C-alpha positions as a Markdown table, in Angstrom:
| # | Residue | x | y | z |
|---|---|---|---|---|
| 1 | Unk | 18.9 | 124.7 | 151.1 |
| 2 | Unk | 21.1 | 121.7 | 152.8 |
| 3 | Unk | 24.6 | 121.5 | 150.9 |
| 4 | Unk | 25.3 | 118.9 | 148.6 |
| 5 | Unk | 26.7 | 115.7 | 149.2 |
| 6 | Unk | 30.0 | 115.7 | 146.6 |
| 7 | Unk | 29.8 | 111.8 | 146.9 |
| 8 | Unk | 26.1 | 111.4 | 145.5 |
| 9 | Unk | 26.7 | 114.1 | 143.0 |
| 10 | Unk | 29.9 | 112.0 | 141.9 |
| 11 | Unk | 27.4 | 109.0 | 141.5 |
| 12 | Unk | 24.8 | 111.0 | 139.9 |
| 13 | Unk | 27.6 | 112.4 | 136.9 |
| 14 | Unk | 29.1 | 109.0 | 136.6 |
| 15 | Unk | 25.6 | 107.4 | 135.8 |
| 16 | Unk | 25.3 | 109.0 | 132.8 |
| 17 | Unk | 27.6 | 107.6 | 130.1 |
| 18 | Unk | 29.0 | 110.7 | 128.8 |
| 19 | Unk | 31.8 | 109.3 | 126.5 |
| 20 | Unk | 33.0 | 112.1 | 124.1 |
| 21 | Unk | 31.2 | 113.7 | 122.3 |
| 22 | Unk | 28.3 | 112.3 | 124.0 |
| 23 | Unk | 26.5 | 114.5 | 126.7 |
| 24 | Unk | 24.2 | 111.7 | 128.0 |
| 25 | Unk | 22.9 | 113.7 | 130.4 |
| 26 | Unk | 25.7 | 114.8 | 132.3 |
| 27 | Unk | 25.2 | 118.5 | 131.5 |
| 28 | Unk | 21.6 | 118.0 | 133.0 |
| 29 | Unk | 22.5 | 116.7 | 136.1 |
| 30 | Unk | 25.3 | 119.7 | 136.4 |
| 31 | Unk | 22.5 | 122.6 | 135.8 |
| 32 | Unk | 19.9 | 120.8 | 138.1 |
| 33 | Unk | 22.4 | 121.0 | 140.8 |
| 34 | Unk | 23.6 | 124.5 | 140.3 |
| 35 | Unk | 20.1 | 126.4 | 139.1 |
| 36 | Unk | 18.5 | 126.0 | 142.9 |
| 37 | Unk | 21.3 | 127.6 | 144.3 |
| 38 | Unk | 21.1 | 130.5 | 142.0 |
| 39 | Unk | 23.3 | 130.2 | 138.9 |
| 40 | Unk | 22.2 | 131.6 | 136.0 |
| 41 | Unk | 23.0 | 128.5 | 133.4 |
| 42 | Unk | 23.8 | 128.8 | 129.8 |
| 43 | Unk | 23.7 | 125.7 | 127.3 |
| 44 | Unk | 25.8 | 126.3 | 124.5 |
| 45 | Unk | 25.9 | 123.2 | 121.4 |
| 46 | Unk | 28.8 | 124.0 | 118.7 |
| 47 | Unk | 28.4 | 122.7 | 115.3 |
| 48 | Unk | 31.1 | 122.2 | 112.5 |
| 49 | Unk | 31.6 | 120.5 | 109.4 |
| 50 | Unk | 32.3 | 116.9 | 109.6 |
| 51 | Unk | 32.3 | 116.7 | 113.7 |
| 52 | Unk | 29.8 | 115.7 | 116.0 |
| 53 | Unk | 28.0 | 118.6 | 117.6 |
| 54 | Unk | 28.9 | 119.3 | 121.3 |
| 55 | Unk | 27.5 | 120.3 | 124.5 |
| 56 | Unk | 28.7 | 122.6 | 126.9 |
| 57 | Unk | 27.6 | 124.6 | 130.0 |
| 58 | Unk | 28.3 | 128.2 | 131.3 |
| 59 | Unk | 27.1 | 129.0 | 134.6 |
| 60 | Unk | 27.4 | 132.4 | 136.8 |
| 61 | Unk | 26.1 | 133.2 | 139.8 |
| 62 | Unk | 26.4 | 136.9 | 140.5 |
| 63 | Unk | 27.0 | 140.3 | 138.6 |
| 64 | Unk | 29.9 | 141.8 | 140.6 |
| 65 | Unk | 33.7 | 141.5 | 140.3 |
| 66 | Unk | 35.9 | 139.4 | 140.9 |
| 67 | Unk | 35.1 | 136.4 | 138.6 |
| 68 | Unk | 36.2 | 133.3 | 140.3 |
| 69 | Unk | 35.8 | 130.1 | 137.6 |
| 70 | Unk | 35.9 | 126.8 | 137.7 |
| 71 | Unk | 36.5 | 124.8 | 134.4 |
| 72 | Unk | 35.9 | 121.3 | 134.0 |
| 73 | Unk | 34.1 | 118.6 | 131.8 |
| 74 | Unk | 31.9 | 116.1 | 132.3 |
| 75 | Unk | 32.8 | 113.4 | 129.5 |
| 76 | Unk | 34.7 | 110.7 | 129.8 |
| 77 | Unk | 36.9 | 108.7 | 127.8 |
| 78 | Unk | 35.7 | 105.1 | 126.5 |
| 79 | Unk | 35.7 | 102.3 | 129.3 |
| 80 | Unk | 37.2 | 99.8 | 126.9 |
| 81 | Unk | 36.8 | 95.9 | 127.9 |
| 82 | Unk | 34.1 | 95.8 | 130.3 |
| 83 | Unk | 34.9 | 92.1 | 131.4 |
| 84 | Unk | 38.3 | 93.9 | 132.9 |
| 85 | Unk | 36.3 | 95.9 | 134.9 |
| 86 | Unk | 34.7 | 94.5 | 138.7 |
| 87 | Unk | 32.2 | 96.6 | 138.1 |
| 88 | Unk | 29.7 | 98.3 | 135.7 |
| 89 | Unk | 32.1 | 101.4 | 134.6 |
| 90 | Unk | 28.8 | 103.7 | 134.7 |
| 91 | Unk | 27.0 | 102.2 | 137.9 |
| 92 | Unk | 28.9 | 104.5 | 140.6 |
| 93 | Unk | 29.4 | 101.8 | 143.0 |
| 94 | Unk | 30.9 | 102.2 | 146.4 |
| 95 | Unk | 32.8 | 99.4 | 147.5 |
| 96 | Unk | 35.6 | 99.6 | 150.3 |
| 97 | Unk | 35.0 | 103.4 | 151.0 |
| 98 | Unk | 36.3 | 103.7 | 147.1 |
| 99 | Unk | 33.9 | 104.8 | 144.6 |
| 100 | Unk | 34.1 | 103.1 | 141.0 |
| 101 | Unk | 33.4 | 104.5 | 137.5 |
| 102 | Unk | 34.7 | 106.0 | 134.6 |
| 103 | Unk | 35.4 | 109.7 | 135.1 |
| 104 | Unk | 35.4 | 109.1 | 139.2 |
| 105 | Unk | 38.5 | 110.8 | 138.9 |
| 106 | Unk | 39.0 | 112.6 | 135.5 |
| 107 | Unk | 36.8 | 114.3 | 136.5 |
| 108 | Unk | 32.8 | 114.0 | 137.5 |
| 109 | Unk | 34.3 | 113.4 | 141.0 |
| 110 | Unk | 36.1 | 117.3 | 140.7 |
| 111 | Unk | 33.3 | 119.2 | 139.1 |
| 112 | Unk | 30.9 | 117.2 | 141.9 |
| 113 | Unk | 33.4 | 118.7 | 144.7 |
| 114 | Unk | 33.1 | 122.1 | 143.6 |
| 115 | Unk | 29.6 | 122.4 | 143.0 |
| 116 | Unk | 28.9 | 121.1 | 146.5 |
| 117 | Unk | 31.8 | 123.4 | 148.2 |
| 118 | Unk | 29.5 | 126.1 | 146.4 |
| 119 | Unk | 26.5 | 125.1 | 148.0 |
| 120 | Unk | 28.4 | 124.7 | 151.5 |
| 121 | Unk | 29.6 | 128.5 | 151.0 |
| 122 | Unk | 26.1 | 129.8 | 149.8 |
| 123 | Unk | 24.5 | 127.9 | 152.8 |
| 124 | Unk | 27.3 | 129.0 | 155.6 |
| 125 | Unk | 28.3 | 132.2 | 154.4 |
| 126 | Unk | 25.6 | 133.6 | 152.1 |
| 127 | Unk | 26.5 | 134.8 | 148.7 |
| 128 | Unk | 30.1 | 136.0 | 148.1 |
| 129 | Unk | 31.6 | 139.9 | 147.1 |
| 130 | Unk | 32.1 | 138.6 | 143.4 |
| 131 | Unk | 30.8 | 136.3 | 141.3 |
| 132 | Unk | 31.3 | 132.5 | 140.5 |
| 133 | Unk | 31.0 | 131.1 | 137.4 |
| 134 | Unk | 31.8 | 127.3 | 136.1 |
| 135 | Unk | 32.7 | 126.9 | 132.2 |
| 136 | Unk | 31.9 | 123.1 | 132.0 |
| 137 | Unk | 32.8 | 121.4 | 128.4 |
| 138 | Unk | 31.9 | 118.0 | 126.7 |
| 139 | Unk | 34.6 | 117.6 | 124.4 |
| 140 | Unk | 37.8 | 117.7 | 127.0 |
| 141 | Unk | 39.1 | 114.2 | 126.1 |
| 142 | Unk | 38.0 | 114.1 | 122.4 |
| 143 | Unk | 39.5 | 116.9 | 119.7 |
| 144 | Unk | 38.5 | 120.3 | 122.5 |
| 145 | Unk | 37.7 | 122.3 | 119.2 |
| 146 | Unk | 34.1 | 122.6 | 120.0 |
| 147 | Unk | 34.6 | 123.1 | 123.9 |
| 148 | Unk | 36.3 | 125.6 | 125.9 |
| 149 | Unk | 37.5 | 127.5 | 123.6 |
| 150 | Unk | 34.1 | 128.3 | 121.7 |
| 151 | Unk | 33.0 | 129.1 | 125.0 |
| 152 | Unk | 35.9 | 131.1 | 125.5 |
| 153 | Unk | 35.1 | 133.0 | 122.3 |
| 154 | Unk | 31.3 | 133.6 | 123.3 |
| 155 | Unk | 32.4 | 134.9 | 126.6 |
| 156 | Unk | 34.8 | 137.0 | 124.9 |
| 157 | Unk | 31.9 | 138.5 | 122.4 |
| 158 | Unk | 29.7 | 139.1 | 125.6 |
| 159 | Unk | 32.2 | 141.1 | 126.9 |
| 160 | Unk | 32.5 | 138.7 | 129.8 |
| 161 | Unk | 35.8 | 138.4 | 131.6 |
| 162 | Unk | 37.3 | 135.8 | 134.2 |
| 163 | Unk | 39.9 | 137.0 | 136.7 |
| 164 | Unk | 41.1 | 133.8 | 137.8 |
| 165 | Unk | 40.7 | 130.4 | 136.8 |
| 166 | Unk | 40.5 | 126.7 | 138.6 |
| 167 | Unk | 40.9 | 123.6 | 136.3 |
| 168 | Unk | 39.7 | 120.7 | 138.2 |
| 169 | Unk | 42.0 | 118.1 | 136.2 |
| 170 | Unk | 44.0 | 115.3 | 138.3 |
| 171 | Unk | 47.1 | 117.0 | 139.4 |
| 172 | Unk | 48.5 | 114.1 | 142.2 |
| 173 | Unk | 49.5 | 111.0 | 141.8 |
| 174 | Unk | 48.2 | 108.6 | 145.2 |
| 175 | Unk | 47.5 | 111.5 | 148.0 |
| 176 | Unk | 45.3 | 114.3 | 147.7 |
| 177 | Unk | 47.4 | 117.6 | 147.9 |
| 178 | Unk | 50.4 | 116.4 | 146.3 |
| 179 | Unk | 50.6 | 118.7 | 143.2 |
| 180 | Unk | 49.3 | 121.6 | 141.6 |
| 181 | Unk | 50.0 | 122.4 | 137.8 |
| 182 | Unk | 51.1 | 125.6 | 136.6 |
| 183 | Unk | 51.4 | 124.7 | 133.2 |
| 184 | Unk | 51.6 | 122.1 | 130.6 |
| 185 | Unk | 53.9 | 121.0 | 128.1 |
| 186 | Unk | 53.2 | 121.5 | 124.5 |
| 187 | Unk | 51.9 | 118.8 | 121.9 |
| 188 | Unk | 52.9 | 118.4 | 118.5 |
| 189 | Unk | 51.6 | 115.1 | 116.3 |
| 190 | Unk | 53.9 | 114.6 | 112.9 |
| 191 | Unk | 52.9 | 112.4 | 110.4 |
| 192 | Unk | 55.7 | 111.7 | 108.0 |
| 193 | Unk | 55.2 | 109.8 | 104.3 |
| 194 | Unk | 58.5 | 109.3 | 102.9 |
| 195 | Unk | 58.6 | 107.9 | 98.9 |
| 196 | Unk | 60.5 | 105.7 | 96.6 |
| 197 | Unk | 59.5 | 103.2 | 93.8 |
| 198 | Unk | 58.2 | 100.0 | 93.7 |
| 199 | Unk | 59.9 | 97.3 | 92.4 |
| 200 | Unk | 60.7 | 93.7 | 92.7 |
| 201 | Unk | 63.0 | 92.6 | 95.6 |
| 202 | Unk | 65.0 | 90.3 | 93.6 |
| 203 | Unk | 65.7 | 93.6 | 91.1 |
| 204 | Unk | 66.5 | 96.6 | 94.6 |
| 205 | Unk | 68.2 | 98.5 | 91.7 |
| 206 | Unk | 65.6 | 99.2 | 89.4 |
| 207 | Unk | 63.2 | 100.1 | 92.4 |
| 208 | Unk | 64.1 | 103.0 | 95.3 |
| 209 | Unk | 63.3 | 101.6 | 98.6 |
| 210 | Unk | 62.1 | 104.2 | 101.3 |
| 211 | Unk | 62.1 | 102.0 | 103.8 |
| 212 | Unk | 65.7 | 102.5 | 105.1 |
| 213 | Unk | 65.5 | 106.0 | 104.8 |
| 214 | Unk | 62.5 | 106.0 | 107.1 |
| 215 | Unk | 64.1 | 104.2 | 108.8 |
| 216 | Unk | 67.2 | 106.2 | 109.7 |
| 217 | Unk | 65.1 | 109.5 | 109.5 |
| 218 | Unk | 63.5 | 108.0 | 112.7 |
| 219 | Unk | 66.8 | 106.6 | 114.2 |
| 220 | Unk | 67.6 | 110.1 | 114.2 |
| 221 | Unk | 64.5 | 112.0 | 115.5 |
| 222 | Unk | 64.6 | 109.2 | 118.4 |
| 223 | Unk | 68.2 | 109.8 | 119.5 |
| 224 | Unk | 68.8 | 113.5 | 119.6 |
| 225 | Unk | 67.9 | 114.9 | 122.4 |
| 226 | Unk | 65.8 | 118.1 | 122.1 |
| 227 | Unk | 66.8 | 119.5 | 125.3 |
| 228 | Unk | 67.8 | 118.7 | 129.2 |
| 229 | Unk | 64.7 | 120.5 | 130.6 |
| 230 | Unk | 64.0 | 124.0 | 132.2 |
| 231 | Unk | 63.6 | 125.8 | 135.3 |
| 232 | Unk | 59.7 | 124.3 | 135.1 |
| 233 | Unk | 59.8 | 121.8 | 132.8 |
| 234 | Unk | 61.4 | 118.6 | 132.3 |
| 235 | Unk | 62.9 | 117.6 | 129.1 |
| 236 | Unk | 60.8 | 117.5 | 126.0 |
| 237 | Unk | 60.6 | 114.0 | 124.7 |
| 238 | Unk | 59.9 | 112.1 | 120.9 |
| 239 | Unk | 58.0 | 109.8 | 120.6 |
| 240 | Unk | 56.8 | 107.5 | 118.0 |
| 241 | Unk | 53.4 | 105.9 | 117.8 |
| 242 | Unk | 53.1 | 103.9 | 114.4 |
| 243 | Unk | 55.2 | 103.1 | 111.3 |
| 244 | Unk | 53.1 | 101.7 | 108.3 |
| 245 | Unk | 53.8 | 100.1 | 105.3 |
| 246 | Unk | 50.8 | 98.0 | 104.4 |
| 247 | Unk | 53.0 | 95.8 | 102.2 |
| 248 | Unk | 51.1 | 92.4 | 102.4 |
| 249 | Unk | 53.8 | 90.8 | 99.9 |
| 250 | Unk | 57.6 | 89.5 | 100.2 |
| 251 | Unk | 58.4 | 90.3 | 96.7 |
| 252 | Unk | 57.8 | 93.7 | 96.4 |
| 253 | Unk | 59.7 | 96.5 | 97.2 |
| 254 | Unk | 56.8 | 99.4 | 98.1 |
| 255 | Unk | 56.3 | 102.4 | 97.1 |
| 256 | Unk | 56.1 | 104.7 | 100.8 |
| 257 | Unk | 56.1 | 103.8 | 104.2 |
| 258 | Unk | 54.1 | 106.2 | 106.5 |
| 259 | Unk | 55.3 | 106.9 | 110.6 |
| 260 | Unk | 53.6 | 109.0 | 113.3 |
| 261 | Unk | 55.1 | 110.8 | 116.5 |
| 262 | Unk | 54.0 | 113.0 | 118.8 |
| 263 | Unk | 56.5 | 115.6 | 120.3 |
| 264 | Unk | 55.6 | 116.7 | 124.3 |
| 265 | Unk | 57.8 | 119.8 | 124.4 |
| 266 | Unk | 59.0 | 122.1 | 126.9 |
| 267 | Unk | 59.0 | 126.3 | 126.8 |
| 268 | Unk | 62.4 | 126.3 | 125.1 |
| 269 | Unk | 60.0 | 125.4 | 121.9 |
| 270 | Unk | 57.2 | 126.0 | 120.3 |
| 271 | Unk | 55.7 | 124.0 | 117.4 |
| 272 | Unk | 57.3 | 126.7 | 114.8 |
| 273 | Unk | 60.5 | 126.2 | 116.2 |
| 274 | Unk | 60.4 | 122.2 | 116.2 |
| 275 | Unk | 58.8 | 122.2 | 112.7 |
| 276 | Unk | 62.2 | 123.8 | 111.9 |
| 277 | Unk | 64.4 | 121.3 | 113.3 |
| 278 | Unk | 62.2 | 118.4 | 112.2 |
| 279 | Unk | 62.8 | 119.4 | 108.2 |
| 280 | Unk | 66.1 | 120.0 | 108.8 |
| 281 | Unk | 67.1 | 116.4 | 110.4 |
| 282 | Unk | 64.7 | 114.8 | 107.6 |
| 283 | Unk | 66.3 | 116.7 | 104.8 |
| 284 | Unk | 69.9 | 115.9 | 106.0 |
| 285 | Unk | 69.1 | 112.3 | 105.2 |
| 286 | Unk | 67.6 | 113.6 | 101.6 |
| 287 | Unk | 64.6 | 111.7 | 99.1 |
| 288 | Unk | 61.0 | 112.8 | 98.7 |
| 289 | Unk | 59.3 | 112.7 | 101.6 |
| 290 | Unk | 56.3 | 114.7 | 103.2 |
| 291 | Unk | 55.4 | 115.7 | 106.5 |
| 292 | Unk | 52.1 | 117.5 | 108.1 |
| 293 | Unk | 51.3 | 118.5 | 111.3 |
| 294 | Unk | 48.2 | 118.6 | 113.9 |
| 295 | Unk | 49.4 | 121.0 | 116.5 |
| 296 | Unk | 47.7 | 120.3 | 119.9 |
| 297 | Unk | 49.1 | 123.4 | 122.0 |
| 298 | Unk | 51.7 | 125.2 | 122.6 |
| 299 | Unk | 53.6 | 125.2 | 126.1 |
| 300 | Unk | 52.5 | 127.7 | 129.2 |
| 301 | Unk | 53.4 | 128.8 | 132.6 |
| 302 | Unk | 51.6 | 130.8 | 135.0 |
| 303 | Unk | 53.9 | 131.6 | 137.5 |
| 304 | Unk | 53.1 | 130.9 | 141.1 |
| 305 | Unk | 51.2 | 133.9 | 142.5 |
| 306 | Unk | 47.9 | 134.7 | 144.9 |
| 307 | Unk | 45.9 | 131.6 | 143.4 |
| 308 | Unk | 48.7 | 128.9 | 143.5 |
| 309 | Unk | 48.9 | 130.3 | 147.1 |
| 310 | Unk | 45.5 | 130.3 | 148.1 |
| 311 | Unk | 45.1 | 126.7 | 147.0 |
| 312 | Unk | 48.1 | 125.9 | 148.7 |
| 313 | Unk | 47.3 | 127.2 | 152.1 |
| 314 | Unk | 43.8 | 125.9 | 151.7 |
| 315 | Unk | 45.3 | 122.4 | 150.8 |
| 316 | Unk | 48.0 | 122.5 | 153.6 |
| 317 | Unk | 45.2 | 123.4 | 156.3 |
| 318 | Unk | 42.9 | 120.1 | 155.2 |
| 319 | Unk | 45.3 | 117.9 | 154.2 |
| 320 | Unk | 48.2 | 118.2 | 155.8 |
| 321 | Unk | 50.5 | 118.5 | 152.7 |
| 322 | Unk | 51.9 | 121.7 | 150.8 |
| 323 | Unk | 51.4 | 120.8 | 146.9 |
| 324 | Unk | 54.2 | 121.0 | 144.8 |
| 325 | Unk | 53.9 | 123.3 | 141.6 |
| 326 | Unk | 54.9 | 121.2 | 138.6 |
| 327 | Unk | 54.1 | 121.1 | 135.1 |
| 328 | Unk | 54.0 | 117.2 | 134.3 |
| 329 | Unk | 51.7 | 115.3 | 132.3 |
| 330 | Unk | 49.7 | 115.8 | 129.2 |
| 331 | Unk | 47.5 | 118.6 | 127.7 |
| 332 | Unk | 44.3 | 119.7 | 129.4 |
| 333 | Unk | 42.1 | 122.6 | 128.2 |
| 334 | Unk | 44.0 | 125.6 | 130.8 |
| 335 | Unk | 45.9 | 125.9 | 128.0 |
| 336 | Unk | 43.2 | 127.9 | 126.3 |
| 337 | Unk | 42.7 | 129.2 | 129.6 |
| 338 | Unk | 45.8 | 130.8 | 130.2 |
| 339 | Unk | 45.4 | 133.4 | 127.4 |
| 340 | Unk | 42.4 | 135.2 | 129.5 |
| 341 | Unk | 43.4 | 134.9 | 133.3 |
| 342 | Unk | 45.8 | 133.1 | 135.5 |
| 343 | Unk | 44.8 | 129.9 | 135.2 |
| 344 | Unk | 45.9 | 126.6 | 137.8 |
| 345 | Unk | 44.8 | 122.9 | 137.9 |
| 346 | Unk | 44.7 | 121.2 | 141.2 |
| 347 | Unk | 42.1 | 118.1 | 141.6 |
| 348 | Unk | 42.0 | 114.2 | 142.6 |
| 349 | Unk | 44.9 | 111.4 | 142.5 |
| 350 | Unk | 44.9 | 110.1 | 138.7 |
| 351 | Unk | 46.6 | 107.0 | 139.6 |
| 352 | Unk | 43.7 | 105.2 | 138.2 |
| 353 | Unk | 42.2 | 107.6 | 135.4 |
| 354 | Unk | 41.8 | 106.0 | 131.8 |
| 355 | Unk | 42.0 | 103.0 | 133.9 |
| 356 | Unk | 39.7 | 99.7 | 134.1 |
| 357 | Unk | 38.5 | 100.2 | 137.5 |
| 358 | Unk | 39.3 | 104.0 | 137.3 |
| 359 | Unk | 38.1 | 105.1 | 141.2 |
| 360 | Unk | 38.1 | 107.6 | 144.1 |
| 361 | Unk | 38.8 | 107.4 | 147.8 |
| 362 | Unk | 35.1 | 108.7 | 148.5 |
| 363 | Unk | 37.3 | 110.5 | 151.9 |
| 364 | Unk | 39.3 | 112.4 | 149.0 |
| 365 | Unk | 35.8 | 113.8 | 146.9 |
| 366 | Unk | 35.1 | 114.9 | 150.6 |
| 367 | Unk | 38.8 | 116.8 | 151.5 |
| 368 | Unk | 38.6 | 117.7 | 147.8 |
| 369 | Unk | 35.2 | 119.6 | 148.6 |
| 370 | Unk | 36.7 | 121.0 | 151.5 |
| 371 | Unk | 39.6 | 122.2 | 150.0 |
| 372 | Unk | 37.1 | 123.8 | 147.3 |
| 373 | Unk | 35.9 | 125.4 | 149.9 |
| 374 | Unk | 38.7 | 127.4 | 151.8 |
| 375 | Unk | 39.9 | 128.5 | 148.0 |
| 376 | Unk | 36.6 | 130.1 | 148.1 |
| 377 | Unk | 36.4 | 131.9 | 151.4 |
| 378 | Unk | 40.0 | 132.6 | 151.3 |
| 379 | Unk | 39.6 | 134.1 | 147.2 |
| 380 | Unk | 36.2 | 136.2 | 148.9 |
| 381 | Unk | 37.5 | 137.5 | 151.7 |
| 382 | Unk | 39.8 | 140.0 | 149.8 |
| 383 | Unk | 40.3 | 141.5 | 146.5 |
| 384 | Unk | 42.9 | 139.1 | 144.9 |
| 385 | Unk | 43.7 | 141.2 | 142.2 |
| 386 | Unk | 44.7 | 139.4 | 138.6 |
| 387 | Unk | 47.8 | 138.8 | 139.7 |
């Protein structure tokens, strides 16, 4: 059969409305494009209490060693105001050679590139000495509890293994080929409650206010620095997304006041660590207070080795640029991937992802596909090893 066209593909993902944690089809439109060309496709919904139920998609094609995987998902985050966008956020329009839609670029338009590159190899070159697989997930930009890493797990119980691992997440900023990431900070959420007594404001001695303690607890946790950055990482940074009271009155001293941070950290950290030297700054300043934690992931590295340099010399020969290895930005799900194989993203320009108007270059879904390509036929034509 032809290959596929990346662009169309793109379209096709980008028409259905997957916003997490719904599927909308998405899923469908992966497995119809990836069953013709011989992948054997597994559908696999996770349940738990109090969370939506979610869909996700393995797919292999082949039995041998190596395993070469692609990992993605197909929903989206929500388009917000739809008057702010020139377009309908799920239509796929194409306008200026720039394709428009939410998850264009984070990422329908990646997972559409690789699936075609691996119809262009299968058509070319005939089927590869390994196997690829895709691990496809529908709960990326919502909590990932019921995603990749249940998948993971099944994998795991099957006795399945990956060797090495391709996350399709946005890793430049304008031009194609700019960066690859080789690992992501860390994210830890604190939500702190600190306690007093409530009283009248004309009588601040009979009551305890916790405001100014809050207060200078967060003075605190804002000005010290955790670190100045590492060899891969740049410095971990605070900071705070809310500080609540809920005191609807001028005459009353309240009883709490509630604040919420998040903490990006570096690998001179780990959640343990900073849980540490968060009780120990809040208890210098002394009162009742309590503080719980959600901990999002802990901070990796995957050195550069034989992937980082395939992709790089693939990416080089198509583009024209050498991507830089970096470990900027937020969490993505290679964090779960990085405790079974070497794992590196490298995908679109997010200038505009989680944007109104979030679009492509339709040229890069097509140098994205090519560069999918030369990964493969480069990773094929030799025993790569695990690094």
């Amino acid at each position: 059969m032809p290959p596929l066209d990346p662009v169309a593909l793109t379209q096709a993902l980008i028409r259905c409305p997957s916003v997490t944690p719904d599927d909308a089809g998405a899923l469908d439109v992966v497995e119809a494009a990836l069953r013709p060309l011989g992948f054997v496709c597994h559908r696999l919904r996770f349940t738990a209490p109090d969370r939506d139920p979610v869909e996700n998609l393995y797919a292999r094609l082949g039995c041998a060693t190596p395993v070469f995987c692609f990992a993605g998902h197909t929903d989206v985050v929500p388009p917000g105001d739809r008057a702010g966008w020139s377009v309908d956020p799920f239509s796929g329009e194409i306008h200026a050679g720039r394709l428009f839609g939410r998850g264009a670029v984070d990422m329908k338009g990646a997972v559409a590139a690789f699936i075609a590159a691996v119809s262009q190899l299968l058509a070319e070159d005939g089927s590869p000495r390994g196997s690829i697989a895709l691990l496809i997930t529908g709960d990326e930009e919502g909590d990932a509890v019921l995603g990749t890493r249940k998948v993971l797990d099944w994998l795991t119980e099957r006795g399945e293994r990956l060797d090495h691992c391709l996350v399709g997440e946005p890793t430049s900023q304008r031009q194609l080929g700019e960066g690859a990431k080789v690992g992501r900070r860390g994210s830890l959420t604190g939500f702190l409650t600190v306690h007093g007594i409530q009283g009248h404001v004309a009588y601040p001695q009979r009551a305890d206010n916790p405001l100014p303690r809050l207060a200078k607890m967060l003075t605190l946790l804002g000005e010290t620095p955790l670190d100045q950055g590492s060899n891969w990482f740049q410095p971990s940074t605070l900071a705070l997304t809310t500080i609540d009271v809920g005191n609807r009155t001028t005459n009353v001293i309240p009883a709490q006041g509630k604040a919420t941070f998040n903490i990006r950290y570096n690998d001179l950290h780990s959640a343990d660590s900073l849980e540490t030297w968060l009780r120990g700054v809040l208890d210098g300043v002394g009162g009742r207070y309590e503080l719980e934690f959600v901990r999002n992931g802990e901070s990796f590295l995957t050195p550069p080795g034989r992937l980082f340099d395939l992709v790089s010399t693939a990416c080089e020969r198509i583009t024209g640029r050498r991507p830089e290895a970096n470990t900027a930005g937020g969490t993505s799900d290679a964090r779960f991937i990085k405790n079974i194989c070497p794992v590196l993203e490298f995908g679109l320009p997010g200038e505009t992802m989680h944007k109104m108007d979030e679009n492509v270059a339709v040229a890069d879904l097509v140098g994205l596909t090519e560069v999918y390509l030369a990964v493969l036929r480069g990773y094929f034509a030799a025993d790569p090893g695990r690094d």
